[in-house]
Amino acid sequence: MPTSFSLDPLDIISVQIPHHFRCPISLELMRDPVTVCTGQTYDRPSIEAWVATGNTTCPVTRVPLTDFTLIPNHTLRRLIQDWCVANSSFGVQRIPTPKQPADPVLVRTLLTQAGSGPYSLRVSAVRRLRALARESDKNRSVIIAAHNAREVLMSIAFADVGSELRHDSLALLSLLALTEEECVRVASDSERVRFLVDLLFHSSIDVRVNSAAIIENVVAGIRDAELRAEISTADGVFDGVVGILNYPFIHPRGLKIGVKALFALCLVKQHRHRAVAAGAVEALIDRLAEFEKCDSERALATVELLCRIPSGCAAFESHALTVPLLVKIILKISGRATEYAAGALLSVCSASERAQRDAVAAGVLTQLLLLVQSDCTERAKRKAQMLLKLLRDSWPDDYIAKSDDFAGSDVVLF
């Protein structure tokens, strides 16, 4: 049984937790108590982690677990909730009633109903599965673990059935990670690829986003470079993905999926010009301020990729907001974002003297001097040093003097 444990926040405020309310594994207040076949009760995350690491015995009794079913202990959970309420004056918050994971038997039943039978019943079954999948990662794992779940859904999504059923099946598939074998089966079938690309132009933005999610999943899940390249050559695929980014209203999932799909497609170097021709440069710059952190990193990585080809570099240079935005991003979002922004600036400024002047006017010198003294990645610092060297002739006199403050850095020793 583990001997190390973290200090429960309740211990910090000196509240005495009843012994039987503590999980025997974590020694913390249980929030989702479940009972195993030996009769012992544990907090669900703790016992699941115990079993996931290969343990097959009960942590307390050391008796072999002959059945890994976890039965919710509703009575104990209610007692814990009542105790939390009784101690609320001490800062104890009532634990929420946990949502139970989807019943595997119910999932299998719904998959069977989705695969055959009356059309309305099939649609209803897929929608119930989709609702379960959207609730939690645990539910998605239960669905994926069901026998032939993704195979059933793929057979529906790419079959000649009603559009409602196909679209709902695709929506569910977009929430589930496909195996490499399944990705290959989609990518190697030109009719399936064509179907997905056509859906990128559907009247419903949700259908378009779900299709883009599957395209991204497929492209990212294939190791065969030639097969990935075939998808990026499909007529309209870049236009469709860029169209999602350009959707006139803020659609958070659309932005997330759109930039993931665009990045995956742009990893195929020989077809990046297609992204530029489809308006990816304008879409990325115009939406850059609206991405969440991880999506900003991916968007900036895509910007740097497109800056590596002449047409992409020229398109970014001609957009009035490119240089000011990239300069502003340095040291603002994350180390990776800074690295990608510095790399993109290096490419644009290397190709254009006007971009160099714009960068200096936007305050890039101060940003770069701070960057090389920061704890950012070595690649980010290296790009910053190269950019500083490139801009050396553009340094105003006051920056030349200011650079003496950085005498410990290679930046000023060109």
PDB file of N, CA and C in Angstrom, residues 30 49 80 89-91 160 179 187 200 247 287 328 335 373 389 404:
ATOM      1  N   MET A  30     -12.946  11.364   0.786  1.00  0.00           N
ATOM      2  CA  MET A  30     -13.470  10.743  -0.429  1.00  0.00           C
ATOM      3  C   MET A  30     -14.560  11.607  -1.045  1.00  0.00           C
ATOM      4  N   ALA A  49      -6.639   4.272 -10.227  1.00  0.00           N
ATOM      5  CA  ALA A  49      -5.202   4.424 -10.461  1.00  0.00           C
ATOM      6  C   ALA A  49      -4.437   3.210  -9.942  1.00  0.00           C
ATOM      7  N   ILE A  80     -20.923  11.862   3.874  1.00  0.00           N
ATOM      8  CA  ILE A  80     -19.808  12.804   3.692  1.00  0.00           C
ATOM      9  C   ILE A  80     -20.340  14.180   3.304  1.00  0.00           C
ATOM     10  N   SER A  89     -19.128  26.226   8.155  1.00  0.00           N
ATOM     11  CA  SER A  89     -18.638  27.437   8.831  1.00  0.00           C
ATOM     12  C   SER A  89     -17.122  27.434   8.980  1.00  0.00           C
ATOM     13  N   PHE A  90     -16.508  26.258   8.841  1.00  0.00           N
ATOM     14  CA  PHE A  90     -15.048  26.147   8.916  1.00  0.00           C
ATOM     15  C   PHE A  90     -14.398  26.214   7.533  1.00  0.00           C
ATOM     16  N   GLY A  91     -15.208  26.529   6.523  1.00  0.00           N
ATOM     17  CA  GLY A  91     -14.663  26.636   5.167  1.00  0.00           C
ATOM     18  C   GLY A  91     -14.725  25.354   4.365  1.00  0.00           C
ATOM     19  N   ASP A 160     -24.627   4.455 -47.235  1.00  0.00           N
ATOM     20  CA  ASP A 160     -25.689   5.167 -47.950  1.00  0.00           C
ATOM     21  C   ASP A 160     -26.970   5.111 -47.123  1.00  0.00           C
ATOM     22  N   THR A 179      -7.882   4.655 -34.268  1.00  0.00           N
ATOM     23  CA  THR A 179      -6.599   3.958 -34.324  1.00  0.00           C
ATOM     24  C   THR A 179      -5.936   4.241 -35.671  1.00  0.00           C
ATOM     25  N   ALA A 187      -8.345   7.210 -45.030  1.00  0.00           N
ATOM     26  CA  ALA A 187      -7.480   7.971 -45.938  1.00  0.00           C
ATOM     27  C   ALA A 187      -7.261   7.268 -47.274  1.00  0.00           C
ATOM     28  N   LEU A 200     -17.217  19.851 -45.406  1.00  0.00           N
ATOM     29  CA  LEU A 200     -16.595  21.088 -44.932  1.00  0.00           C
ATOM     30  C   LEU A 200     -17.337  22.314 -45.451  1.00  0.00           C
ATOM     31  N   TYR A 247     -15.395  31.692 -40.096  1.00  0.00           N
ATOM     32  CA  TYR A 247     -16.823  31.740 -39.772  1.00  0.00           C
ATOM     33  C   TYR A 247     -17.120  33.075 -39.100  1.00  0.00           C
ATOM     34  N   ARG A 287      -7.485  35.941 -36.773  1.00  0.00           N
ATOM     35  CA  ARG A 287      -8.059  35.225 -35.637  1.00  0.00           C
ATOM     36  C   ARG A 287      -7.062  35.026 -34.494  1.00  0.00           C
ATOM     37  N   LYS A 328       4.295  41.566 -30.514  1.00  0.00           N
ATOM     38  CA  LYS A 328       3.530  41.657 -29.270  1.00  0.00           C
ATOM     39  C   LYS A 328       3.460  40.321 -28.547  1.00  0.00           C
ATOM     40  N   GLY A 335       6.523  29.792 -23.784  1.00  0.00           N
ATOM     41  CA  GLY A 335       7.825  29.618 -24.413  1.00  0.00           C
ATOM     42  C   GLY A 335       7.708  29.146 -25.845  1.00  0.00           C
ATOM     43  N   GLN A 373      17.570  36.852 -22.408  1.00  0.00           N
ATOM     44  CA  GLN A 373      17.898  36.781 -20.987  1.00  0.00           C
ATOM     45  C   GLN A 373      16.857  35.982 -20.192  1.00  0.00           C
ATOM     46  N   LYS A 389      20.820  40.042 -34.972  1.00  0.00           N
ATOM     47  CA  LYS A 389      21.943  40.252 -35.886  1.00  0.00           C
ATOM     48  C   LYS A 389      21.449  40.807 -37.220  1.00  0.00           C
ATOM     49  N   ASP A 404      24.646  47.512 -23.847  1.00  0.00           N
ATOM     50  CA  ASP A 404      25.734  47.303 -22.907  1.00  0.00           C
ATOM     51  C   ASP A 404      25.239  46.635 -21.631  1.00  0.00           C
TER      52      ASP A 404
END
